[in-house]
mmCIF file of C-alpha atoms and ligand atoms in Angstrom:
data_model
loop_
_atom_site.group_PDB
_atom_site.id
_atom_site.type_symbol
_atom_site.label_atom_id
_atom_site.label_comp_id
_atom_site.label_asym_id
_atom_site.label_seq_id
_atom_site.Cartn_x
_atom_site.Cartn_y
_atom_site.Cartn_z
ATOM 1 C CA MET A 30 52.073 61.024 107.237
ATOM 2 C CA HIS A 31 55.816 60.840 106.750
ATOM 3 C CA LEU A 32 55.486 61.159 102.946
ATOM 4 C CA LEU A 33 53.191 64.175 103.333
ATOM 5 C CA SER A 34 55.478 65.984 105.675
ATOM 6 C CA THR A 35 59.106 64.978 105.047
ATOM 7 C CA ARG A 36 61.515 67.876 104.535
ATOM 8 C CA GLU A 37 64.157 65.646 102.966
ATOM 9 C CA GLU A 38 64.601 66.758 99.367
ATOM 10 C CA LYS A 39 65.809 63.301 98.359
ATOM 11 C CA GLU A 40 62.669 61.627 99.781
ATOM 12 C CA LYS A 41 60.402 64.180 98.173
ATOM 13 C CA HIS A 42 61.878 63.561 94.708
ATOM 14 C CA ALA A 43 61.760 59.794 95.287
ATOM 15 C CA LEU A 44 58.030 60.126 96.121
ATOM 16 C CA TYR A 45 57.173 61.946 92.865
ATOM 17 C CA ARG A 46 59.433 59.644 90.842
ATOM 18 C CA LYS A 47 57.723 56.516 92.216
ATOM 19 C CA ALA A 48 54.221 57.968 91.828
ATOM 20 C CA TYR A 49 54.851 58.854 88.169
ATOM 21 C CA GLN A 50 56.251 55.402 87.521
ATOM 22 C CA VAL A 51 53.147 53.813 89.074
ATOM 23 C CA LYS A 52 50.951 56.036 86.874
ATOM 24 C CA LYS A 53 52.796 54.898 83.748
ATOM 25 C CA GLU A 54 52.651 51.261 84.750
ATOM 26 C CA HIS A 55 48.931 51.219 85.599
ATOM 27 C CA CYS A 56 47.457 53.982 83.458
ATOM 28 C CA GLY A 57 50.000 54.335 80.619
ATOM 29 C CA ASN A 58 51.647 57.522 79.315
ATOM 30 C CA VAL A 59 48.273 58.954 78.507
ATOM 31 C CA VAL A 60 46.354 61.972 79.867
ATOM 32 C CA TYR A 61 42.605 61.956 79.267
ATOM 33 C CA LEU A 62 40.555 65.084 78.679
ATOM 34 C CA ARG A 63 37.188 66.131 80.014
ATOM 35 C CA GLY A 64 35.833 69.371 78.593
ATOM 36 C CA LEU A 65 34.509 71.241 81.648
ATOM 37 C CA ILE A 66 31.106 72.843 81.376
ATOM 38 C CA GLU A 67 30.081 74.904 84.385
ATOM 39 C CA LEU A 68 26.342 74.588 83.882
ATOM 40 C CA SER A 69 25.089 76.914 86.584
ATOM 41 C CA ASN A 70 26.277 78.935 89.590
ATOM 42 C CA ILE A 71 22.937 78.742 91.333
ATOM 43 C CA CYS A 72 23.411 76.814 94.550
ATOM 44 C CA ARG A 73 21.093 76.027 97.478
ATOM 45 C CA LYS A 74 24.073 75.500 99.807
ATOM 46 C CA ASP A 75 26.219 77.805 101.817
ATOM 47 C CA CYS A 76 29.572 76.032 102.157
ATOM 48 C CA ASN A 77 31.751 78.428 104.163
ATOM 49 C CA TYR A 78 34.698 78.252 101.713
ATOM 50 C CA CYS A 79 32.921 78.614 98.371
ATOM 51 C CA GLY A 80 32.614 81.860 96.386
ATOM 52 C CA ILE A 81 29.274 80.887 94.813
ATOM 53 C CA ARG A 82 27.613 79.932 98.061
ATOM 54 C CA LYS A 83 23.926 80.930 98.223
ATOM 55 C CA SER A 84 24.446 83.880 100.553
ATOM 56 C CA ASN A 85 27.052 85.627 98.415
ATOM 57 C CA ASP A 86 24.972 88.319 96.757
ATOM 58 C CA HIS A 87 27.923 89.696 94.785
ATOM 59 C CA VAL A 88 27.524 86.907 92.242
ATOM 60 C CA ASP A 89 25.483 87.288 89.054
ATOM 61 C CA ARG A 90 23.663 84.014 88.850
ATOM 62 C CA TYR A 91 23.390 82.173 85.528
ATOM 63 C CA THR A 92 22.324 78.852 84.037
ATOM 64 C CA LEU A 93 23.465 77.899 80.586
ATOM 65 C CA LYS A 94 20.679 77.360 78.079
ATOM 66 C CA ASP A 95 20.167 73.842 76.795
ATOM 67 C CA ASP A 96 21.341 74.847 73.337
ATOM 68 C CA GLU A 97 24.522 76.309 74.704
ATOM 69 C CA VAL A 98 25.286 73.107 76.611
ATOM 70 C CA ILE A 99 24.585 70.940 73.549
ATOM 71 C CA ASP A 100 26.821 73.191 71.384
ATOM 72 C CA LEU A 101 29.676 72.857 73.874
ATOM 73 C CA ALA A 102 29.214 69.087 74.063
ATOM 74 C CA MET A 103 29.218 68.865 70.278
ATOM 75 C CA MET A 104 32.344 70.948 70.137
ATOM 76 C CA ALA A 105 34.084 68.600 72.644
ATOM 77 C CA TRP A 106 32.923 65.670 70.541
ATOM 78 C CA ARG A 107 34.107 67.065 67.216
ATOM 79 C CA ARG A 108 37.417 68.015 68.679
ATOM 80 C CA ASP A 109 37.827 64.465 69.977
ATOM 81 C CA PHE A 110 38.038 65.364 73.676
ATOM 82 C CA GLY A 111 36.368 61.988 74.406
ATOM 83 C CA SER A 112 34.511 63.236 77.487
ATOM 84 C CA ILE A 113 32.897 66.199 79.174
ATOM 85 C CA VAL A 114 32.238 67.065 82.804
ATOM 86 C CA ILE A 115 29.109 68.942 83.752
ATOM 87 C CA GLN A 116 29.627 70.749 87.005
ATOM 88 C CA THR A 117 27.138 73.000 88.793
ATOM 89 C CA GLY A 118 25.968 74.533 92.061
ATOM 90 C CA GLU A 119 23.649 72.231 93.919
ATOM 91 C CA ARG A 120 20.031 72.224 92.880
ATOM 92 C CA THR A 121 17.560 69.529 93.833
ATOM 93 C CA ASP A 122 14.331 70.885 92.415
ATOM 94 C CA LYS A 123 12.350 68.840 89.942
ATOM 95 C CA VAL A 124 12.777 71.276 87.062
ATOM 96 C CA PHE A 125 16.562 71.059 87.344
ATOM 97 C CA ILE A 126 16.666 67.307 87.758
ATOM 98 C CA GLU A 127 14.448 66.693 84.713
ATOM 99 C CA SER A 128 16.194 69.217 82.563
ATOM 100 C CA LEU A 129 19.616 67.777 83.277
ATOM 101 C CA ALA A 130 18.336 64.255 82.551
ATOM 102 C CA GLY A 131 17.007 65.565 79.255
ATOM 103 C CA LEU A 132 20.315 67.249 78.402
ATOM 104 C CA ILE A 133 22.276 64.062 79.185
ATOM 105 C CA SER A 134 19.983 62.035 76.858
ATOM 106 C CA LYS A 135 20.288 64.563 74.082
ATOM 107 C CA ILE A 136 24.055 64.687 74.286
ATOM 108 C CA ARG A 137 24.221 60.901 74.188
ATOM 109 C CA GLU A 138 21.882 60.849 71.209
ATOM 110 C CA GLN A 139 23.640 63.529 69.212
ATOM 111 C CA THR A 140 27.138 62.107 69.798
ATOM 112 C CA GLU A 141 25.954 58.593 68.969
ATOM 113 C CA GLY A 142 26.673 57.446 72.469
ATOM 114 C CA THR A 143 30.390 58.101 72.034
ATOM 115 C CA LEU A 144 30.983 61.128 74.288
ATOM 116 C CA GLY A 145 31.722 60.207 77.897
ATOM 117 C CA ILE A 146 29.750 62.196 80.470
ATOM 118 C CA THR A 147 30.959 62.912 84.054
ATOM 119 C CA LEU A 148 28.730 64.834 86.461
ATOM 120 C CA SER A 149 29.635 66.906 89.481
ATOM 121 C CA CYS A 150 26.295 68.224 90.661
ATOM 122 C CA GLY A 151 26.385 67.756 94.389
ATOM 123 C CA GLU A 152 24.254 65.704 96.779
ATOM 124 C CA GLN A 153 21.115 64.198 95.370
ATOM 125 C CA ASP A 154 18.905 61.284 96.370
ATOM 126 C CA LEU A 155 19.354 57.810 94.951
ATOM 127 C CA GLU A 156 16.381 58.221 92.603
ATOM 128 C CA THR A 157 17.976 61.285 90.989
ATOM 129 C CA TYR A 158 21.376 59.697 90.667
ATOM 130 C CA GLN A 159 19.686 56.689 89.031
ATOM 131 C CA LYS A 160 17.752 58.933 86.645
ATOM 132 C CA TRP A 161 20.939 60.686 85.502
ATOM 133 C CA PHE A 162 22.815 57.409 85.231
ATOM 134 C CA ASP A 163 20.017 55.838 83.190
ATOM 135 C CA ALA A 164 19.971 58.928 80.948
ATOM 136 C CA GLY A 165 23.605 58.181 80.020
ATOM 137 C CA ALA A 166 26.059 59.789 82.474
ATOM 138 C CA HIS A 167 28.515 57.274 83.804
ATOM 139 C CA ARG A 168 30.992 58.983 86.145
ATOM 140 C CA TYR A 169 30.305 61.265 89.095
ATOM 141 C CA LEU A 170 32.564 63.333 91.252
ATOM 142 C CA LEU A 171 31.418 64.245 94.791
ATOM 143 C CA ARG A 172 34.180 65.416 97.089
ATOM 144 C CA VAL A 173 33.691 64.667 100.764
ATOM 145 C CA GLU A 174 35.879 67.770 101.289
ATOM 146 C CA THR A 175 37.462 66.289 104.441
ATOM 147 C CA THR A 176 36.950 63.029 106.324
ATOM 148 C CA SER A 177 37.493 64.719 109.651
ATOM 149 C CA GLU A 178 33.994 65.250 111.075
ATOM 150 C CA GLU A 179 35.240 68.028 113.321
ATOM 151 C CA LEU A 180 36.774 69.954 110.442
ATOM 152 C CA PHE A 181 33.776 69.267 108.181
ATOM 153 C CA ARG A 182 31.555 70.882 110.771
ATOM 154 C CA LYS A 183 33.860 73.939 110.936
ATOM 155 C CA ILE A 184 33.744 74.597 107.217
ATOM 156 C CA HIS A 185 29.991 74.142 106.763
ATOM 157 C CA PRO A 186 26.975 75.768 108.374
ATOM 158 C CA ASP A 187 25.180 73.650 110.892
ATOM 159 C CA ASN A 188 21.918 72.851 109.113
ATOM 160 C CA GLU A 189 20.174 70.071 107.223
ATOM 161 C CA PHE A 190 21.865 70.924 103.883
ATOM 162 C CA HIS A 191 25.360 70.348 105.208
ATOM 163 C CA ARG A 192 25.450 67.059 107.071
ATOM 164 C CA TYR A 193 28.646 65.032 107.283
ATOM 165 C CA GLU A 194 26.785 61.706 107.194
ATOM 166 C CA ASP A 195 24.736 62.723 104.199
ATOM 167 C CA ARG A 196 27.878 63.370 102.098
ATOM 168 C CA PHE A 197 29.012 59.813 102.691
ATOM 169 C CA LYS A 198 25.537 58.363 102.165
ATOM 170 C CA ALA A 199 25.451 60.170 98.786
ATOM 171 C CA LEU A 200 28.720 58.546 97.758
ATOM 172 C CA GLU A 201 27.264 55.152 98.551
ATOM 173 C CA ASN A 202 24.171 55.989 96.527
ATOM 174 C CA LEU A 203 26.283 57.006 93.547
ATOM 175 C CA ARG A 204 27.890 53.595 93.622
ATOM 176 C CA LYS A 205 24.505 51.923 94.002
ATOM 177 C CA ALA A 206 23.221 53.792 90.932
ATOM 178 C CA GLY A 207 26.119 52.314 88.944
ATOM 179 C CA PHE A 208 28.411 55.354 88.579
ATOM 180 C CA GLN A 209 32.162 55.242 88.473
ATOM 181 C CA THR A 210 32.448 57.093 91.734
ATOM 182 C CA GLY A 211 34.924 59.827 92.495
ATOM 183 C CA THR A 212 35.630 61.811 95.593
ATOM 184 C CA GLY A 213 38.277 64.088 96.987
ATOM 185 C CA VAL A 214 39.181 66.684 99.591
ATOM 186 C CA MET A 215 40.468 70.224 99.869
ATOM 187 C CA ILE A 216 44.078 70.406 100.941
ATOM 188 C CA GLY A 217 45.501 73.021 103.277
ATOM 189 C CA LEU A 218 42.249 73.962 105.040
ATOM 190 C CA PRO A 219 42.749 76.027 108.156
ATOM 191 C CA GLY A 220 43.217 73.663 111.116
ATOM 192 C CA GLN A 221 43.696 70.593 108.890
ATOM 193 C CA THR A 222 46.508 68.324 110.048
ATOM 194 C CA VAL A 223 48.755 65.917 108.158
ATOM 195 C CA GLU A 224 47.013 63.192 110.119
ATOM 196 C CA ASP A 225 43.640 64.348 108.742
ATOM 197 C CA LEU A 226 45.027 64.149 105.206
ATOM 198 C CA ALA A 227 46.481 60.669 105.805
ATOM 199 C CA ASP A 228 43.040 59.630 107.042
ATOM 200 C CA ASP A 229 41.540 61.019 103.841
ATOM 201 C CA LEU A 230 43.812 58.800 101.788
ATOM 202 C CA LEU A 231 42.919 55.798 103.929
ATOM 203 C CA PHE A 232 39.322 56.529 103.356
ATOM 204 C CA PHE A 233 39.778 56.568 99.524
ATOM 205 C CA LYS A 234 41.339 53.158 99.876
ATOM 206 C CA SER A 235 38.777 51.654 102.259
ATOM 207 C CA PHE A 236 35.853 53.000 100.186
ATOM 208 C CA ASP A 237 37.516 51.517 97.152
ATOM 209 C CA ILE A 238 37.025 54.772 95.232
ATOM 210 C CA ASP A 239 37.330 54.826 91.406
ATOM 211 C CA MET A 240 38.400 58.450 90.804
ATOM 212 C CA ILE A 241 39.937 61.256 92.761
ATOM 213 C CA GLY A 242 39.666 64.987 92.310
ATOM 214 C CA MET A 243 41.427 66.986 94.970
ATOM 215 C CA GLY A 244 43.322 70.253 95.183
ATOM 216 C CA PRO A 245 44.403 73.067 97.371
ATOM 217 C CA TYR A 246 41.915 75.184 99.358
ATOM 218 C CA ILE A 247 42.060 78.766 98.114
ATOM 219 C CA PRO A 248 40.273 81.528 100.049
ATOM 220 C CA HIS A 249 37.572 83.733 98.613
ATOM 221 C CA ASP A 250 36.988 87.189 100.093
ATOM 222 C CA ASP A 251 33.160 86.992 100.045
ATOM 223 C CA THR A 252 33.014 83.949 102.248
ATOM 224 C CA PRO A 253 32.935 83.429 106.023
ATOM 225 C CA MET A 254 36.302 81.699 105.843
ATOM 226 C CA ALA A 255 38.081 84.753 104.386
ATOM 227 C CA GLY A 256 38.949 85.818 107.905
ATOM 228 C CA TRP A 257 40.986 82.637 108.422
ATOM 229 C CA LYS A 258 43.418 83.611 105.676
ATOM 230 C CA THR A 259 46.248 84.324 108.072
ATOM 231 C CA ARG A 260 46.065 80.788 109.418
ATOM 232 C CA LEU A 261 46.823 79.151 106.078
ATOM 233 C CA LEU A 262 50.021 77.549 104.760
ATOM 234 C CA LYS A 263 51.677 79.727 102.127
ATOM 235 C CA PRO A 264 50.405 79.102 98.546
ATOM 236 C CA ALA A 265 53.604 77.329 97.542
ATOM 237 C CA GLU A 266 53.342 75.020 100.593
ATOM 238 C CA ARG A 267 49.672 74.289 99.859
ATOM 239 C CA LEU A 268 50.578 73.384 96.297
ATOM 240 C CA GLU A 269 53.418 71.143 97.468
ATOM 241 C CA LEU A 270 51.145 69.409 99.959
ATOM 242 C CA SER A 271 48.570 68.888 97.224
ATOM 243 C CA LEU A 272 51.161 67.344 94.893
ATOM 244 C CA ARG A 273 52.227 64.998 97.681
ATOM 245 C CA MET A 274 48.607 63.961 98.292
ATOM 246 C CA ILE A 275 48.318 63.105 94.588
ATOM 247 C CA ALA A 276 51.560 61.198 94.576
ATOM 248 C CA THR A 277 50.740 59.232 97.724
ATOM 249 C CA ALA A 278 47.247 58.468 96.427
ATOM 250 C CA ARG A 279 48.679 57.226 93.131
ATOM 251 C CA ILE A 280 51.120 54.883 94.939
ATOM 252 C CA MET A 281 48.421 53.610 97.282
ATOM 253 C CA LEU A 282 45.587 53.247 94.819
ATOM 254 C CA LYS A 283 47.434 52.549 91.539
ATOM 255 C CA ASP A 284 44.703 52.195 88.881
ATOM 256 C CA VAL A 285 42.278 54.971 89.827
ATOM 257 C CA ASN A 286 41.777 58.113 87.768
ATOM 258 C CA ILE A 287 43.228 61.227 89.377
ATOM 259 C CA ALA A 288 42.458 64.693 88.077
ATOM 260 C CA ALA A 289 44.951 67.546 87.827
ATOM 261 C CA SER A 290 42.563 70.085 89.403
ATOM 262 C CA THR A 291 42.150 73.654 88.229
ATOM 263 C CA ALA A 292 42.933 74.959 91.688
ATOM 264 C CA MET A 293 46.511 73.610 91.219
ATOM 265 C CA GLN A 294 46.881 76.036 88.359
ATOM 266 C CA ALA A 295 45.490 78.880 90.400
ATOM 267 C CA LEU A 296 48.541 78.637 92.709
ATOM 268 C CA ASP A 297 51.117 77.972 89.984
ATOM 269 C CA PRO A 298 50.861 78.440 86.196
ATOM 270 C CA ASP A 299 52.510 75.020 85.899
ATOM 271 C CA GLY A 300 50.430 73.446 88.659
ATOM 272 C CA ARG A 301 48.514 70.975 86.517
ATOM 273 C CA ILE A 302 51.649 69.733 84.670
ATOM 274 C CA LYS A 303 53.274 69.227 88.049
ATOM 275 C CA ALA A 304 50.183 67.250 89.081
ATOM 276 C CA ILE A 305 50.614 64.936 86.064
ATOM 277 C CA LEU A 306 54.249 64.412 86.973
ATOM 278 C CA ALA A 307 53.049 63.495 90.507
ATOM 279 C CA GLY A 308 50.671 60.846 89.082
ATOM 280 C CA ALA A 309 47.500 62.594 87.834
ATOM 281 C CA ASN A 310 46.073 61.323 84.503
ATOM 282 C CA VAL A 311 43.013 63.445 83.854
ATOM 283 C CA TYR A 312 42.940 67.102 82.632
ATOM 284 C CA MET A 313 39.788 69.242 82.397
ATOM 285 C CA PRO A 314 40.113 72.131 79.978
ATOM 286 C CA ASN A 315 37.412 74.704 80.787
ATOM 287 C CA MET A 316 34.903 75.181 77.965
ATOM 288 C CA THR A 317 32.457 77.440 79.797
ATOM 289 C CA PRO A 318 31.864 80.599 77.735
ATOM 290 C CA LYS A 319 33.765 83.537 79.263
ATOM 291 C CA ILE A 320 30.697 85.653 80.087
ATOM 292 C CA TYR A 321 29.448 82.903 82.370
ATOM 293 C CA ALA A 322 32.726 81.548 83.709
ATOM 294 C CA GLU A 323 33.604 84.949 85.199
ATOM 295 C CA ASN A 324 30.739 84.290 87.621
ATOM 296 C CA TYR A 325 31.783 80.779 88.539
ATOM 297 C CA ASN A 326 34.498 81.823 90.995
ATOM 298 C CA LEU A 327 34.659 79.133 93.650
ATOM 299 C CA TYR A 328 37.886 80.775 94.891
ATOM 300 C CA GLU A 329 40.079 83.740 94.116
ATOM 301 C CA GLY A 330 42.539 83.700 91.239
ATOM 302 C CA LYS A 331 40.750 80.985 89.320
ATOM 303 C CA PRO A 332 42.674 80.804 85.999
ATOM 304 C CA ALA A 333 41.030 83.051 83.427
ATOM 305 C CA VAL A 334 38.989 81.191 80.832
ATOM 306 C CA ARG A 335 40.325 81.509 77.323
ATOM 307 C CA ASP A 336 38.151 81.982 74.309
ATOM 308 C CA ASN A 337 39.086 78.671 72.881
ATOM 309 C CA ALA A 338 39.438 75.435 74.793
ATOM 310 C CA MET A 339 41.301 74.074 71.789
ATOM 311 C CA GLU A 340 44.081 76.554 72.410
ATOM 312 C CA ILE A 341 44.494 75.155 75.932
ATOM 313 C CA VAL A 342 44.596 71.582 74.603
ATOM 314 C CA ARG A 343 47.143 72.374 71.901
ATOM 315 C CA GLU A 344 49.381 74.008 74.506
ATOM 316 C CA LEU A 345 48.943 71.020 76.805
ATOM 317 C CA GLU A 346 49.788 68.653 73.960
ATOM 318 C CA GLY A 347 53.056 70.513 73.407
ATOM 319 C CA ARG A 348 53.976 70.332 77.071
ATOM 320 C CA LEU A 349 53.096 66.644 77.334
ATOM 321 C CA LYS A 350 55.068 65.725 74.243
ATOM 322 C CA GLY A 351 58.217 66.918 75.988
ATOM 323 C CA LEU A 352 57.414 64.565 78.871
ATOM 324 C CA GLY A 353 56.721 61.556 76.667
ATOM 325 C CA GLU A 354 52.991 61.694 77.408
ATOM 326 C CA VAL A 355 50.171 61.762 74.918
ATOM 327 C CA ILE A 356 46.541 62.975 75.026
ATOM 328 C CA GLY A 357 43.930 60.207 74.867
ATOM 329 C CA TYR A 358 41.903 61.831 72.082
ATOM 330 C CA GLY A 359 38.495 60.334 71.489
ATOM 331 C CA LYS A 360 38.758 57.982 74.427
ATOM 332 C CA TRP A 361 36.557 57.965 77.517
ATOM 333 C CA GLY A 362 39.532 57.195 79.698
ATOM 334 C CA ASP A 363 37.441 55.396 82.270
ATOM 335 C CA SER A 364 38.771 54.439 85.642
ATOM 336 C CA LYS A 365 40.565 51.079 85.249
ATOM 337 C CA HIS A 366 39.892 50.559 88.938
ATOM 338 C CA PHE A 367 36.152 50.547 88.344
ATOM 339 C CA PHE A 368 36.370 47.640 85.962
ATOM 340 C CA ASN A 369 38.778 45.713 88.136
ATOM 341 C CA ARG A 370 36.421 46.352 91.067
ATOM 342 C CA VAL A 371 33.282 45.279 89.211
ATOM 343 C CA ILE A 372 34.947 42.146 87.775
ATOM 344 C CA ASN A 373 36.235 41.171 91.210
ATOM 345 C CA SER A 374 32.927 41.707 92.980
HETATM 346 N N1 LIG B 418 28.314 71.964 93.960
HETATM 347 C C1 LIG B 418 29.016 70.759 93.664
HETATM 348 C C2 LIG B 418 30.055 70.899 92.555
HETATM 349 C C3 LIG B 418 30.701 72.263 92.408
HETATM 350 S S1 LIG B 418 31.805 72.760 93.686
HETATM 351 C C4 LIG B 418 29.672 70.290 94.918
HETATM 352 O O1 LIG B 418 29.902 71.063 95.837
HETATM 353 O O2 LIG B 418 29.974 69.058 94.954
HETATM 354 C C5 LIG B 418 33.146 71.691 93.312
HETATM 355 C C6 LIG B 418 34.253 71.666 94.318
HETATM 356 O O3 LIG B 418 34.871 72.922 94.385
HETATM 357 C C7 LIG B 418 33.829 71.392 95.746
HETATM 358 O O4 LIG B 418 33.654 70.048 95.979
HETATM 359 C C8 LIG B 418 35.011 71.988 96.528
HETATM 360 O O5 LIG B 418 35.945 70.986 96.922
HETATM 361 C C9 LIG B 418 35.702 72.934 95.530
HETATM 362 N N2 LIG B 418 35.773 74.297 96.089
HETATM 363 C C10 LIG B 418 34.803 75.099 96.477
HETATM 364 N N3 LIG B 418 35.322 76.208 97.057
HETATM 365 C C11 LIG B 418 36.694 76.099 97.001
HETATM 366 C C12 LIG B 418 37.753 76.907 97.478
HETATM 367 N N4 LIG B 418 37.544 78.053 98.085
HETATM 368 N N5 LIG B 418 39.036 76.431 97.285
HETATM 369 C C13 LIG B 418 39.257 75.258 96.646
HETATM 370 N N6 LIG B 418 38.257 74.409 96.238
HETATM 371 C C14 LIG B 418 36.977 74.837 96.410
HETATM 372 FE FE1 LIG B 419 27.437 75.051 96.332
HETATM 373 FE FE2 LIG B 419 29.321 73.238 95.729
HETATM 374 FE FE3 LIG B 419 29.976 75.775 96.370
HETATM 375 FE FE4 LIG B 419 29.065 74.121 98.299
HETATM 376 S S1 LIG B 419 30.969 73.878 97.092
HETATM 377 S S2 LIG B 419 28.391 76.272 97.913
HETATM 378 S S3 LIG B 419 27.554 72.933 97.148
HETATM 379 S S4 LIG B 419 28.806 75.067 94.580
#
């Protein structure tokens, strides 16, 4: 709690310095890429913070065609990204589950099993997780959003699709299915305290999580939480708190993968570079074609998608060079923690 809230400049700098040193020691001076494919903005859920929630009828709903997904995956493979992430609104119908399993197998086949596949497709049952794992995906990110049950209930509708216990059960099932399991929280939610955030970090540790993806909460006008805007920390403060969460997580957890989330960049053009300097080691350039990505607005001010993900990566490479960091081209960049955990169990 002290590290998350200290106003001492000296302590703040020492926190980032230490976190970056721990990153270099345990994960090297490497940043791994995951080409981000936003597969569909169709969602059965109604999370109160999210711009693509089911009830928002200002959204043009889309699902990428199989061929489009395969083309993007092949592009990521040819360009040596090493991995992709497939993210989507939550769907649990059979058609979707089967079609994603088919896509995963095809991508594995066509890239000769060499392209890493992370999924972020919400809460599913164990059988579905197992199906997708067996098809060839190997990492999964499911944020618990907050470990405070009280806050969780405030930011979700009270119905069977949004149960606190189910979120945690799903994380356990991901691990059972064999996935490298990632979670995370939103930072700077209205009413969230420093104590809540410290509890989140302790949860990551006690659950022995392999990967973390967390970032600032950013309001969206077409959501029930838009009215809470005035209760938020200022954007610069939310970014700072997010960077401190990353730094503290890195120092506590050492060998896990930590993503420099897109939402960081929504608050500061340099947000993701700052996240790397605070201990993050994964970067997800968005590959979703522009015509679709414009309708995948989870929050306002999501960085505009460029025509060419390669452009983003080249720019990143230039920035990293100046910091003495390299991109882990062609590598999966798996969570070292996962292997340490599995070997020790
Ligand atoms: N449907 C899946 C994956 C897509 S949403 C799921 O919910 O797990 C991915 C993440 O976007 C969510 O976990 C949430 O943490 C984040 N998100 C949604 N709305 C947001 C907002 N307004 N500000 C910041 N992050 C948001
Ligand atoms: Fe759907 Fe995920 Fe948005 Fe919730 S956060 S409404 S599950 S896309």
